[in-house]
Coordinates of N, CA and C in Angstrom, one line a residue:
M2 N 12.9 179.2 24.7 CA 11.7 179.1 24.8 C 10.5 178.5 23.6
E3 N 9.5 178.6 24.0 CA 8.1 177.8 23.2 C 7.2 179.2 23.0
C4 N 6.2 179.4 22.1 CA 5.4 180.8 21.8 C 4.5 180.9 23.2
K5 N 4.1 179.6 23.5 CA 2.7 179.7 24.9 C 3.8 180.8 26.2
D6 N 4.8 180.1 26.1 CA 5.6 180.6 27.2 C 6.2 182.3 27.1
V7 N 6.5 182.7 26.1 CA 7.0 184.0 25.3 C 5.5 184.9 25.6
L8 N 4.4 184.5 25.0 CA 3.1 185.7 24.6 C 2.8 185.4 26.7
K9 N 3.1 184.7 27.4 CA 2.6 185.1 28.8 C 3.2 185.9 29.6
V10 N 4.5 186.6 28.9 CA 5.2 187.3 29.2 C 6.2 188.6 28.4
L11 N 4.8 188.6 27.3 CA 5.5 189.3 26.6 C 5.2 190.8 26.9
A12 N 3.9 191.1 28.1 CA 3.7 192.5 28.3 C 4.8 193.2 29.1
E13 N 5.4 191.9 30.2 CA 6.6 192.4 30.6 C 7.9 192.2 30.0
Y14 N 7.9 192.0 29.4 CA 9.0 191.9 28.2 C 9.1 193.2 28.0
S15 N 7.6 193.8 27.1 CA 7.7 195.0 26.6 C 8.0 196.2 27.6
D16 N 7.2 195.9 28.6 CA 7.5 197.0 29.6 C 9.0 196.6 30.4
G17 N 10.2 195.9 30.5 CA 11.3 196.1 30.4 C 11.4 195.6 32.2
A18 N 10.1 194.8 32.3 CA 10.4 193.9 33.8 C 10.7 192.7 34.0
L19 N 11.1 192.3 33.0 CA 11.9 190.5 33.0 C 13.6 190.9 33.3
S20 N 13.9 189.5 34.5 CA 15.4 189.5 34.3 C 15.9 189.7 33.2
D21 N 17.2 189.6 33.6 CA 18.1 190.0 32.1 C 18.0 188.5 31.4
S22 N 18.0 187.3 32.0 CA 18.1 186.1 31.5 C 17.2 185.9 30.6
I23 N 16.2 186.1 31.4 CA 14.6 185.4 30.8 C 14.2 186.7 29.6
S24 N 14.9 188.0 29.5 CA 14.6 188.9 28.5 C 15.4 188.2 26.8
S25 N 16.7 187.9 27.5 CA 17.0 187.7 26.4 C 16.8 186.1 26.0
E26 N 16.3 185.1 26.5 CA 15.4 184.0 25.9 C 14.1 184.4 24.7
V27 N 13.5 185.5 25.6 CA 12.6 186.0 25.2 C 12.8 186.8 23.6
A28 N 13.9 187.8 23.6 CA 14.4 188.4 22.4 C 15.2 187.2 21.5
N29 N 15.7 186.4 21.9 CA 15.7 185.3 21.3 C 14.6 184.7 20.1
H30 N 13.5 184.3 20.7 CA 12.6 183.8 20.8 C 12.0 184.6 19.5
I31 N 12.0 185.9 19.8 CA 11.0 186.8 19.0 C 12.1 186.6 18.0
S32 N 13.2 186.9 17.5 CA 14.1 187.3 16.3 C 13.8 186.0 15.8
G33 N 13.2 185.2 15.9 CA 13.1 184.1 14.6 C 11.8 183.5 14.8
C34 N 10.5 184.2 15.5 CA 9.3 183.7 14.9 C 8.6 185.0 14.7
N35 N 7.9 185.0 13.9 CA 7.2 185.7 13.1 C 5.7 186.0 14.1
T36 N 5.4 184.9 14.4 CA 3.8 185.1 15.0 C 4.0 185.9 16.7
C37 N 5.4 185.5 17.3 CA 5.3 186.3 18.4 C 5.9 187.4 18.2
G38 N 6.3 187.6 17.3 CA 7.2 189.3 16.6 C 6.0 190.2 16.6
K39 N 4.9 189.4 15.7 CA 3.7 190.4 15.2 C 2.9 190.8 16.2
E40 N 2.8 190.4 17.4 CA 2.2 190.1 18.8 C 2.9 191.1 19.8
L41 N 4.4 191.4 19.8 CA 5.0 192.3 20.2 C 5.0 193.5 19.9
S42 N 4.4 193.9 17.9 CA 4.5 195.2 17.5 C 2.8 195.7 18.2
I43 N 1.7 194.3 17.9 CA 0.4 194.7 18.5 C 0.6 195.5 19.3
L44 N 1.0 194.8 20.4 CA 1.3 195.2 21.8 C 1.7 196.7 22.2
N45 N 2.8 196.9 21.3 CA 3.6 198.3 21.2 C 3.0 199.2 21.0
A46 N 2.1 198.7 19.6 CA 1.5 200.1 18.7 C -0.1 200.2 19.9
T47 N -0.2 199.0 20.5 CA -1.8 199.4 21.2 C -1.5 200.3 22.6
W48 N 0.0 200.3 23.6 CA 0.4 201.5 24.0 C 1.0 202.7 23.7
K49 N 1.1 202.7 22.4 CA 1.4 204.0 21.8 C 0.2 204.4 21.6
L50 N -0.3 204.1 21.1 CA -1.9 204.3 21.2 C -2.8 204.9 22.3
L51 N -2.8 204.4 23.1 CA -3.3 204.6 24.4 C -2.5 206.1 24.9
D52 N -1.3 206.0 25.1 CA 0.1 207.1 25.1 C -0.8 208.2 24.5
S53 N -0.9 208.2 23.5 CA -1.6 209.6 22.8 C -2.9 210.2 22.9
Y54 N -3.6 209.4 23.9 CA -4.6 210.0 24.2 C -5.0 211.0 25.6
K55 N -5.7 212.3 25.7 CA -5.3 212.9 26.7 C -6.1 212.3 28.2
V56 N -5.2 212.4 28.8 CA -5.8 212.2 30.2 C -6.7 213.5 30.7
I57 N -7.6 212.5 31.5 CA -9.1 213.0 31.4 C -8.9 213.4 33.3
K58 N -9.2 215.0 34.0 CA -8.9 214.6 35.2 C -10.4 214.5 36.0
P59 N -11.0 213.7 36.7 CA -12.0 213.7 37.1 C -11.9 215.2 38.7
S60 N -13.5 215.5 38.1 CA -13.5 216.5 39.1 C -13.6 216.5 40.4
H61 N -13.7 217.1 41.0 CA -13.4 217.2 42.6 C -14.9 216.3 43.5
I62 N -16.1 216.8 42.9 CA -17.4 216.3 42.9 C -17.1 214.8 42.5
F63 N -16.7 214.5 41.3 CA -16.9 212.9 40.9 C -15.9 212.2 42.0
K64 N -15.0 212.8 42.6 CA -14.2 211.9 43.2 C -14.6 211.6 44.8
K65 N -15.5 212.6 45.2 CA -15.9 212.9 46.0 C -17.3 211.7 46.1
R66 N -18.0 211.8 45.3 CA -19.0 210.6 45.2 C -18.3 209.0 44.5
V67 N -17.4 208.9 44.3 CA -17.0 207.8 44.1 C -16.9 207.2 45.2
M68 N -16.3 208.2 46.1 CA -15.5 207.5 47.3 C -16.7 207.5 48.4
S69 N -17.3 208.0 48.1 CA -18.2 208.0 48.9 C -19.4 206.6 48.7
E70 N -19.5 206.3 47.7 CA -20.2 205.0 47.0 C -19.0 203.8 47.8
I71 N -17.5 204.3 48.0 CA -16.7 203.1 48.2 C -16.9 202.7 49.3
N72 N -17.1 204.0 50.5 CA -17.2 203.6 51.5 C -18.9 203.3 52.2
I73 N -19.4 203.6 51.5 CA -21.2 203.0 52.0 C -21.2 201.3 51.6
S74 N -20.2 201.6 50.3 CA -20.3 199.6 49.9 C -19.5 198.9 51.2
N75 N -18.4 199.7 52.2 CA -17.1 199.0 52.8 C -18.0 198.6 54.0
Q76 N -19.0 199.7 54.5 CA -19.9 199.7 55.7 C -20.7 198.9 55.4
R77 N -21.7 198.2 54.0 CA -22.3 197.0 54.1 C -22.0 195.7 54.1
S78 N -20.6 195.8 53.8 CA -19.5 194.5 53.7 C -19.1 194.2 54.9
K79 N -19.0 195.5 56.0 CA -18.9 195.1 57.4 C -20.3 194.4 57.7
K80 N -21.1 195.0 57.9 CA -22.5 194.6 58.3 C -23.1 193.4 58.0
M81 N -22.7 192.9 57.5 CA -22.7 191.5 56.2 C -22.6 190.7 56.9
L82 N -20.8 191.3 57.0 CA -19.8 190.2 58.0 C -20.4 189.9 59.4
R83 N -20.6 191.1 59.8 CA -21.2 191.4 61.4 C -22.2 190.0 61.5
L84 N -23.3 190.3 60.5 CA -24.7 189.4 60.1 C -23.9 188.3 60.7
V85 N -23.3 187.6 59.5 CA -23.2 186.3 59.3 C -22.1 186.0 60.7
R86 N -21.4 186.6 61.1 CA -20.2 186.3 62.5 C -21.1 186.1 63.2
F87 N -22.5 186.5 63.5 CA -23.6 186.0 64.8 C -24.6 185.2 64.3
A88 N -24.9 185.1 63.3 CA -26.1 185.0 62.7 C -25.7 183.1 62.6
V89 N -24.3 182.8 62.1 CA -24.4 181.2 61.6 C -24.2 180.4 62.9
P90 N -23.4 181.0 64.2 CA -23.7 180.5 65.4 C -25.1 180.3 66.3
L91 N -26.0 181.4 66.3 CA -26.8 181.4 66.2 C -27.9 180.5 65.6
A92 N -27.4 180.3 64.6 CA -28.5 179.2 63.7 C -28.0 177.9 64.3
A93 N -26.8 177.7 64.4 CA -26.2 176.7 65.1 C -26.7 175.9 66.4
A94 N -26.5 177.1 67.3 CA -27.5 177.0 68.7 C -28.8 176.8 68.6
A95 N -29.6 177.4 67.9 CA -30.7 177.0 68.0 C -30.6 175.7 67.5
A96 N -30.0 175.2 66.0 CA -30.3 173.8 65.5 C -30.2 172.4 66.7
V97 N -29.2 173.2 68.0 CA -28.9 171.8 68.6 C -29.7 172.4 69.8
L98 N -30.6 173.0 70.5 CA -31.4 173.4 71.0 C -32.4 172.6 70.4
V99 N -33.0 172.9 69.2 CA -34.5 172.5 68.5 C -34.1 170.7 69.1
A100 N -33.1 170.2 68.8 CA -32.4 168.6 68.4 C -33.1 168.5 70.1
V101 N -32.6 169.1 71.3 CA -32.4 168.5 72.2 C -33.7 168.5 72.9
F102 N -34.6 169.4 72.0 CA -35.6 169.6 72.7 C -36.7 168.4 72.3
F103 N -36.7 168.2 71.0 CA -37.2 166.4 70.3 C -36.6 165.5 71.0
M104 N -35.2 165.0 71.4 CA -34.9 164.1 72.0 C -35.5 164.2 73.0
S105 N -35.8 165.1 74.1 CA -36.4 164.6 75.4 C -37.3 164.6 75.0
I106 N -38.2 165.0 74.0 CA -39.7 164.8 74.1 C -39.9 163.2 73.6
N107 N -39.1 162.6 72.6 CA -39.4 161.7 71.9 C -38.4 160.6 72.4
G108 N -37.5 160.8 73.2 CA -36.7 160.1 73.8 C -37.3 159.0 74.5
D109 N -36.4 158.5 75.3 CA -36.5 157.2 75.9 C -36.9 157.8 77.5
N110 N -38.2 157.1 77.9 CA -39.2 158.0 78.9 C -38.8 156.7 80.1
N111 N -37.8 156.3 79.7 CA -37.8 155.6 81.5 C -37.4 156.6 82.5
E112 N -37.0 157.0 82.5 CA -36.7 158.2 83.6 C -37.8 158.5 84.2
M113 N -38.9 158.7 83.6 CA -40.0 159.1 84.6 C -40.5 157.6 85.1
L114 N -40.4 156.3 84.9 CA -40.8 155.5 85.8 C -39.9 155.5 86.8
T115 N -40.8 154.4 87.8 CA -39.7 153.9 88.9 C -39.0 152.6 88.5
P116 N -37.9 152.2 88.9 CA -37.4 150.7 89.3 C -38.3 149.5 88.6
D117 N -39.2 149.7 90.2 CA -40.5 148.4 90.0 C -41.4 148.5 88.8
E118 N -41.5 149.9 87.8 CA -42.1 149.8 87.2 C -41.5 149.5 85.7
I119 N -40.2 150.3 85.9 CA -39.4 149.3 85.0 C -39.2 147.9 84.2
A120 N -38.8 147.7 85.8 CA -39.0 146.1 85.9 C -40.2 145.4 85.3
I121 N -41.1 145.6 85.7 CA -43.1 145.3 85.1 C -42.8 145.6 83.7
V122 N -42.7 146.1 83.4 CA -42.5 146.6 82.1 C -41.5 145.8 80.9
E123 N -40.6 145.6 81.6 CA -39.3 144.7 81.2 C -40.0 143.0 80.6
N124 N -40.5 143.1 82.3 CA -40.8 141.6 82.5 C -42.1 141.2 82.8
P125 N -43.1 140.9 82.8 CA -44.8 140.9 82.9 C -44.7 139.6 83.2
D126 N -44.2 138.7 83.7 CA -44.4 137.5 84.3 C -44.1 137.9 85.9
I127 N -43.7 139.1 86.1 CA -43.2 139.7 87.7 C -45.1 139.4 88.1
L128 N -45.8 139.9 87.5 CA -47.3 140.6 87.7 C -48.2 139.0 88.5
A129 N -47.5 138.0 87.7 CA -47.9 136.8 87.9 C -48.0 136.0 89.4
E130 N -46.5 136.7 89.3 CA -46.0 136.5 90.9 C -46.6 136.6 92.2
D131 N -47.4 137.8 91.6 CA -47.1 138.6 93.2 C -49.0 138.9 93.2
D132 N -49.8 138.3 93.9 CA -51.0 138.4 94.0 C -51.6 140.0 94.1
T133 N -50.9 140.6 95.2 CA -51.3 142.1 95.3 C -51.4 143.0 94.1
A134 N -50.3 142.7 92.8 CA -50.7 143.2 91.7 C -52.2 143.2 91.2
Y135 N -52.4 141.8 91.1 CA -53.9 141.2 90.5 C -55.0 142.1 91.8
E136 N -54.9 141.9 92.9 CA -55.5 143.3 93.7 C -55.8 144.5 93.1
M137 N -54.4 145.1 92.8 CA -54.3 146.5 92.3 C -54.9 146.8 90.9
A138 N -54.6 145.5 90.2 CA -55.2 145.7 88.7 C -56.8 145.8 88.7
D139 N -56.9 145.0 89.9 CA -59.0 145.2 89.9 C -59.3 146.6 90.4
I140 N -58.4 146.9 91.4 CA -59.2 148.4 92.1 C -58.8 149.4 91.3
L141 N -57.7 149.3 90.0 CA -57.9 150.4 89.0 C -58.9 150.1 88.2
D142 N -59.5 148.6 87.7 CA -60.5 148.9 87.0 C -61.6 149.1 87.3
F143 N -62.3 148.6 88.5 CA -63.4 149.4 89.4 C -62.9 150.9 89.7
I144 N -62.3 151.5 89.8 CA -61.8 152.7 89.6 C -62.8 153.5 88.1
E145 N -61.9 152.6 87.5 CA -62.0 153.2 85.9 C -63.6 152.9 85.2
D146 N -64.3 152.0 86.1 CA -65.5 151.5 85.5 C -66.2 152.7 86.5
D147 N -66.4 153.7 87.0 CA -67.2 154.8 87.9 C -68.2 153.5 88.7
E148 N -67.7 152.6 89.2 CA -68.1 151.8 90.4 C -68.0 152.4 91.6
L149 N -67.0 153.0 91.5 CA -66.3 153.5 93.2 C -67.0 154.3 93.7
F150 N -67.6 155.2 92.3 CA -68.4 156.6 92.9 C -70.1 156.1 92.9
E151 N -70.0 155.1 92.4 CA -72.4 154.9 92.6 C -71.5 154.1 93.9
T152 N -70.6 153.3 94.2 CA -70.9 152.7 95.5 C -70.6 153.7 96.8
V153 N -70.2 154.8 96.5 CA -69.7 155.9 97.5 C -71.2 156.4 97.5
D154 N -71.7 156.9 96.3 CA -72.9 157.8 96.2 C -74.1 156.5 97.3
M155 N -74.1 155.7 96.7 CA -74.7 154.5 97.7 C -74.7 154.5 99.3
L156 N -73.3 154.3 99.3 CA -73.2 154.6 101.0 C -73.6 156.1 101.3
I157 N -73.2 157.3 100.9 CA -74.0 158.4 101.6 C -75.8 158.3 101.5
D158 N -76.0 157.5 100.6 CA -77.6 157.8 100.4 C -78.3 156.8 101.8
L159 N -77.2 156.0 102.0 CA -77.7 154.7 103.0 C -77.5 155.5 104.5
E160 N -76.6 156.6 104.2 CA -76.0 156.5 105.7 C -77.1 158.3 106.2
G161 N -77.4 158.4 105.0 CA -78.7 159.9 105.0 C -80.1 159.2 105.9
E162 N -80.2 157.9 105.3 CA -81.7 157.2 105.7 C -81.6 156.9 107.0
G163 N -80.4 156.5 107.4 CA -80.1 156.0 108.9 C -80.1 157.1 110.0
S164 N -79.7 158.4 109.9 CA -80.1 159.4 110.2 C -81.0 160.1 110.8

């Protein structure tokens, strides 16, 4: 065994928690390696020093406070988990709805046109083939120029004079 391997399992070796085969390999290495032997001595001295300290028993009130804080922390974690569990799918659904909304606004508006209108938009030469289309265009221009309203007003005035 190499030093790096021994140092990884030195605490378990000191506690006697290693299998017999690995424990004997570590023992063989330590017997020939001063560095790992010193590390084992330091580790054992540390445990001995810790064992010499008096164990302090916490008061009943201290235990209650600690357990209360743990419970509060767990409740906060559960609330956050619930929030995340519902917030993420809701945010995704909202994003999809917003995307669908904008696609419907900015999308292809052909569904608002009749098939004849689509054909005219795609092929304007159709208008040249049909005289009624030009007549319709003239009527629309007439209406847009307010000439229709002036003519209707004039006819009403003439009719009123004739009665």
